[in-house]
């Protein structure tokens, strides 16, 4: 039967693999699984590297546990010697004694320099004779004024009264019950010199009558000392 041909046999080479792609996929999966197991084994077999360098900054250093025997063998720091009058708990000086609790000094009391009288300067004495001004009576066109002279000294004393008024006319001046003195007038200024001394510790009243003048004088003095009362 030479006329009949035999059917070709299927090829088992690369052509067969190319015609069956699932075989390639399965082979790739097997290779990946094998590689995965190899990598896991190599990772587990590695030991952590020992780093002999200093620890990173900011991390606390490990410390060995402290035992009671270590505490007993550790020397304690020496304490500073305690000075007299100082407390071991205080770092400052001892408190001072209040000034009010100190005993007063023994001996004569010395007055401050500012209160002592200056050497060679006698204390100021009040004037021996002084005057006090007042208006006794006022009426239409004039008034009657008075200067009361007071002698504060221990002896009889003469006196001189001087008073000034703006304008006006002096009618008269007198001292009641005693010899009259001397009256002088000049440009609105009037001066009366006593005719009798004022007794020690006593007083006399000089009165005067003025017309067309203010009841308040521009000036009034007794022996050069300003009068009071105006």
CSV table of C-alpha atoms in Angstrom, one decimal:
chain,number,residue,atom,x,y,z
A,1,UNK,CA,0.0,0.0,0.0
A,2,UNK,CA,2.5,2.4,-1.3
A,3,UNK,CA,0.0,4.9,-2.2
A,4,UNK,CA,-1.1,5.9,1.4
A,5,UNK,CA,0.9,8.5,3.5
A,6,UNK,CA,1.3,8.4,7.2
A,7,UNK,CA,0.0,11.2,9.4
A,8,UNK,CA,2.8,13.4,10.8
A,9,UNK,CA,3.6,12.9,14.5
A,10,UNK,CA,3.2,15.8,16.9
A,11,UNK,CA,6.5,17.6,17.7
A,12,UNK,CA,7.6,17.8,21.3
A,13,UNK,CA,10.1,20.7,20.8
A,14,UNK,CA,9.8,24.5,21.1
A,15,UNK,CA,6.8,24.4,18.8
A,16,UNK,CA,4.8,22.4,21.3
A,17,UNK,CA,5.7,24.8,24.1
A,18,UNK,CA,4.7,27.8,22.0
A,19,UNK,CA,1.4,26.2,21.2
A,20,UNK,CA,0.6,25.6,24.9
A,21,UNK,CA,1.1,28.9,26.8
A,22,UNK,CA,-0.2,27.6,30.1
A,23,UNK,CA,2.9,25.6,30.4
A,24,UNK,CA,5.1,28.8,30.4
A,25,UNK,CA,2.8,30.4,33.1
A,26,UNK,CA,3.1,27.4,35.4
A,27,UNK,CA,6.9,27.3,35.0
A,28,UNK,CA,7.1,31.0,35.9
A,29,UNK,CA,5.0,30.5,39.0
A,30,UNK,CA,7.2,27.7,40.2
A,31,UNK,CA,10.4,29.7,39.7
A,32,UNK,CA,8.9,32.7,41.6
A,33,UNK,CA,7.9,30.5,44.6
A,34,UNK,CA,11.4,29.0,44.7
A,35,UNK,CA,13.0,32.4,44.7
A,36,UNK,CA,10.6,33.6,47.5
A,37,UNK,CA,11.6,30.7,49.7
A,38,UNK,CA,15.3,31.3,49.1
A,39,UNK,CA,14.9,35.0,50.0
A,40,UNK,CA,13.0,34.2,53.3
A,41,UNK,CA,15.7,31.8,54.3
A,42,UNK,CA,18.4,34.2,53.7
A,43,UNK,CA,16.6,37.0,55.7
A,44,UNK,CA,16.1,34.7,58.7
A,45,UNK,CA,19.7,33.5,58.7
A,46,UNK,CA,21.1,37.0,59.0
A,47,UNK,CA,22.1,38.2,62.5
A,48,UNK,CA,21.7,41.9,63.6
A,49,UNK,CA,24.8,43.9,63.2
A,50,UNK,CA,26.6,45.1,66.4
A,51,UNK,CA,27.3,48.8,66.4
A,52,UNK,CA,30.2,49.8,68.6
A,53,UNK,CA,29.7,53.6,68.0
A,54,UNK,CA,28.0,56.0,70.4
A,55,UNK,CA,24.2,55.9,70.6
A,56,UNK,CA,22.2,58.5,68.7
A,57,UNK,CA,21.9,61.9,70.3
A,58,UNK,CA,18.8,62.3,72.5
A,59,UNK,CA,18.5,58.6,73.5
A,60,UNK,CA,19.2,57.7,77.2
A,61,UNK,CA,22.2,55.4,77.9
A,62,UNK,CA,21.4,52.2,79.6
A,63,UNK,CA,22.4,52.1,83.2
A,64,UNK,CA,23.2,49.3,85.4
A,65,UNK,CA,20.8,48.6,88.3
A,66,UNK,CA,21.9,50.1,91.6
A,67,UNK,CA,22.0,47.7,94.6
A,68,UNK,CA,22.0,48.5,98.3
A,69,UNK,CA,25.6,47.4,98.6
A,70,UNK,CA,26.6,50.0,96.0
A,71,UNK,CA,24.8,52.8,98.0
A,72,UNK,CA,26.6,51.8,101.2
A,73,UNK,CA,30.0,51.9,99.5
A,74,UNK,CA,29.5,55.3,97.8
A,75,UNK,CA,31.2,58.1,99.8
A,76,UNK,CA,28.8,60.9,100.8
A,77,UNK,CA,29.8,64.5,99.9
A,78,UNK,CA,31.5,66.5,102.7
A,79,UNK,CA,29.3,69.1,104.4
A,80,UNK,CA,30.6,72.6,104.9
A,81,UNK,CA,31.6,73.5,108.5
A,82,UNK,CA,28.8,75.3,110.4
A,83,UNK,CA,29.9,78.8,111.5
A,84,UNK,CA,28.7,80.3,114.7
A,85,UNK,CA,25.5,82.2,114.3
A,86,UNK,CA,24.7,80.6,110.9
A,87,UNK,CA,22.0,78.1,110.4
A,88,UNK,CA,23.0,75.0,108.3
A,89,UNK,CA,19.8,75.5,106.3
A,90,UNK,CA,20.3,79.2,105.5
A,91,UNK,CA,22.8,80.6,103.0
A,92,UNK,CA,22.6,84.3,104.1
A,93,UNK,CA,23.9,86.1,107.1
A,94,UNK,CA,22.0,85.9,110.4
A,95,UNK,CA,19.1,88.4,110.8
A,96,UNK,CA,20.2,91.6,112.6
A,97,UNK,CA,18.6,92.7,115.8
A,98,UNK,CA,15.8,95.3,115.3
A,99,UNK,CA,16.8,98.8,116.2
A,100,UNK,CA,13.8,99.1,118.6
A,101,UNK,CA,14.9,96.1,120.7
A,102,UNK,CA,18.4,97.5,121.4
A,103,UNK,CA,18.9,99.1,124.8
A,104,UNK,CA,19.2,102.9,124.9
A,105,UNK,CA,22.7,104.3,125.1
A,106,UNK,CA,24.0,105.1,128.6
A,107,UNK,CA,25.2,108.6,129.1
A,108,UNK,CA,24.0,112.2,128.6
A,109,UNK,CA,21.8,112.9,125.7
A,110,UNK,CA,23.4,115.0,123.0
A,111,UNK,CA,21.0,117.3,121.0
A,112,UNK,CA,21.4,117.2,117.2
A,113,UNK,CA,23.6,119.8,115.7
A,114,UNK,CA,20.7,121.4,113.8
A,115,UNK,CA,18.8,122.0,117.1
A,116,UNK,CA,21.7,123.6,119.0
A,117,UNK,CA,21.8,127.4,119.1
A,118,UNK,CA,24.5,128.9,117.0
A,119,UNK,CA,27.5,130.1,118.9
A,120,UNK,CA,27.7,133.8,119.2
A,121,UNK,CA,24.1,134.4,117.9
A,122,UNK,CA,21.7,135.3,120.7
A,123,UNK,CA,18.1,133.9,120.3
A,124,UNK,CA,15.6,136.3,118.8
A,125,UNK,CA,13.6,138.2,121.4
A,126,UNK,CA,10.1,139.5,121.0
A,127,UNK,CA,9.8,143.3,120.7
A,128,UNK,CA,9.5,145.2,123.9
A,129,UNK,CA,6.6,147.3,122.6
A,130,UNK,CA,4.0,146.3,120.0
A,131,UNK,CA,0.8,147.8,118.6
A,132,UNK,CA,-2.6,146.5,117.5
A,133,UNK,CA,-4.8,148.6,115.1
A,134,UNK,CA,-8.6,148.8,115.1
A,135,UNK,CA,-11.5,151.1,114.0
A,136,UNK,CA,-13.4,152.4,117.0
A,137,UNK,CA,-16.2,154.2,115.2
A,138,UNK,CA,-17.1,155.1,111.6
A,139,UNK,CA,-19.5,157.8,110.5
A,140,UNK,CA,-20.3,159.8,107.4
A,141,UNK,CA,-17.1,161.5,106.2
A,142,UNK,CA,-14.7,160.0,108.7
A,143,UNK,CA,-13.8,157.6,111.4
A,144,UNK,CA,-12.0,157.2,114.7
A,145,UNK,CA,-9.1,154.8,114.8
A,146,UNK,CA,-7.0,153.4,117.6
A,147,UNK,CA,-3.5,151.9,118.1
A,148,UNK,CA,-3.2,150.0,121.3
A,149,UNK,CA,0.5,150.0,122.5
A,150,UNK,CA,1.4,147.0,124.7
A,151,UNK,CA,4.7,146.9,126.7
A,152,UNK,CA,5.8,143.2,127.1
A,153,UNK,CA,9.2,144.1,128.8
A,154,UNK,CA,10.0,144.3,132.5
A,155,UNK,CA,10.5,148.1,132.5
A,156,UNK,CA,8.7,151.3,131.5
A,157,UNK,CA,9.2,152.1,127.9
A,158,UNK,CA,8.6,155.1,125.6
A,159,UNK,CA,7.1,154.6,122.2
A,160,UNK,CA,6.6,156.2,118.8
A,161,UNK,CA,3.6,155.4,116.5
A,162,UNK,CA,3.8,156.1,112.7
A,163,UNK,CA,0.8,155.4,110.4
A,164,UNK,CA,0.1,156.3,106.7
A,165,UNK,CA,-3.3,156.7,105.0
A,166,UNK,CA,-4.1,157.4,101.4
A,167,UNK,CA,-5.3,161.0,101.4
A,168,UNK,CA,-7.7,162.3,104.1
A,169,UNK,CA,-7.1,164.8,106.8
A,170,UNK,CA,-6.0,164.2,110.3
A,171,UNK,CA,-8.2,166.2,112.7
A,172,UNK,CA,-6.6,165.3,116.0
A,173,UNK,CA,-4.8,162.5,118.0
A,174,UNK,CA,-4.8,161.9,121.7
A,175,UNK,CA,-4.1,159.5,124.6
A,176,UNK,CA,-6.8,159.5,127.3
A,177,UNK,CA,-5.8,160.2,130.9
A,178,UNK,CA,-2.1,160.9,130.5
A,179,UNK,CA,0.1,163.8,129.3
A,180,UNK,CA,-0.1,164.2,125.6
A,181,UNK,CA,2.8,163.7,123.2
A,182,UNK,CA,4.0,165.3,120.0
A,183,UNK,CA,2.2,164.9,116.7
A,184,UNK,CA,3.8,165.5,113.4
A,185,UNK,CA,2.2,165.3,109.9
A,186,UNK,CA,3.9,165.1,106.5
A,187,UNK,CA,2.3,164.0,103.1
A,188,UNK,CA,-0.2,161.6,104.5
A,189,UNK,CA,2.2,160.2,107.1
A,190,UNK,CA,1.5,160.9,110.8
A,191,UNK,CA,4.0,160.4,113.7
A,192,UNK,CA,3.1,160.5,117.4
A,193,UNK,CA,5.8,160.5,120.0
A,194,UNK,CA,4.6,159.5,123.5
A,195,UNK,CA,4.5,162.1,126.2
A,196,UNK,CA,4.7,159.4,129.0
A,197,UNK,CA,6.2,155.9,129.1
A,198,UNK,CA,4.0,152.9,129.0
A,199,UNK,CA,4.5,150.9,132.2
A,200,UNK,CA,6.0,147.4,132.3
A,201,UNK,CA,3.4,144.9,131.4
A,202,UNK,CA,0.8,147.6,130.7
A,203,UNK,CA,-0.7,149.3,127.7
A,204,UNK,CA,-2.0,152.7,126.4
A,205,UNK,CA,-4.4,153.6,123.6
A,206,UNK,CA,-3.6,156.2,121.0
A,207,UNK,CA,-6.7,157.4,119.2
A,208,UNK,CA,-7.1,159.7,116.2
A,209,UNK,CA,-9.8,161.3,114.1
A,210,UNK,CA,-9.5,161.1,110.3
A,211,UNK,CA,-11.8,162.6,107.6
A,212,UNK,CA,-12.2,161.5,103.9
A,213,UNK,CA,-9.7,158.6,104.3
A,214,UNK,CA,-9.9,154.8,104.0
A,215,UNK,CA,-10.2,153.0,107.3
A,216,UNK,CA,-7.4,150.6,106.3
A,217,UNK,CA,-4.0,152.3,106.7
A,218,UNK,CA,-1.2,151.7,104.2
A,219,UNK,CA,1.2,151.3,107.1
A,220,UNK,CA,1.3,151.3,110.9
A,221,UNK,CA,4.3,150.7,113.1
A,222,UNK,CA,5.2,151.1,116.8
A,223,UNK,CA,8.9,151.7,117.3
A,224,UNK,CA,9.5,150.3,113.8
A,225,UNK,CA,7.5,147.1,114.4
A,226,UNK,CA,4.4,146.5,112.2
A,227,UNK,CA,1.1,146.7,113.9
A,228,UNK,CA,-1.3,143.8,113.8
A,229,UNK,CA,-5.1,144.0,113.1
A,230,UNK,CA,-5.1,145.1,109.4
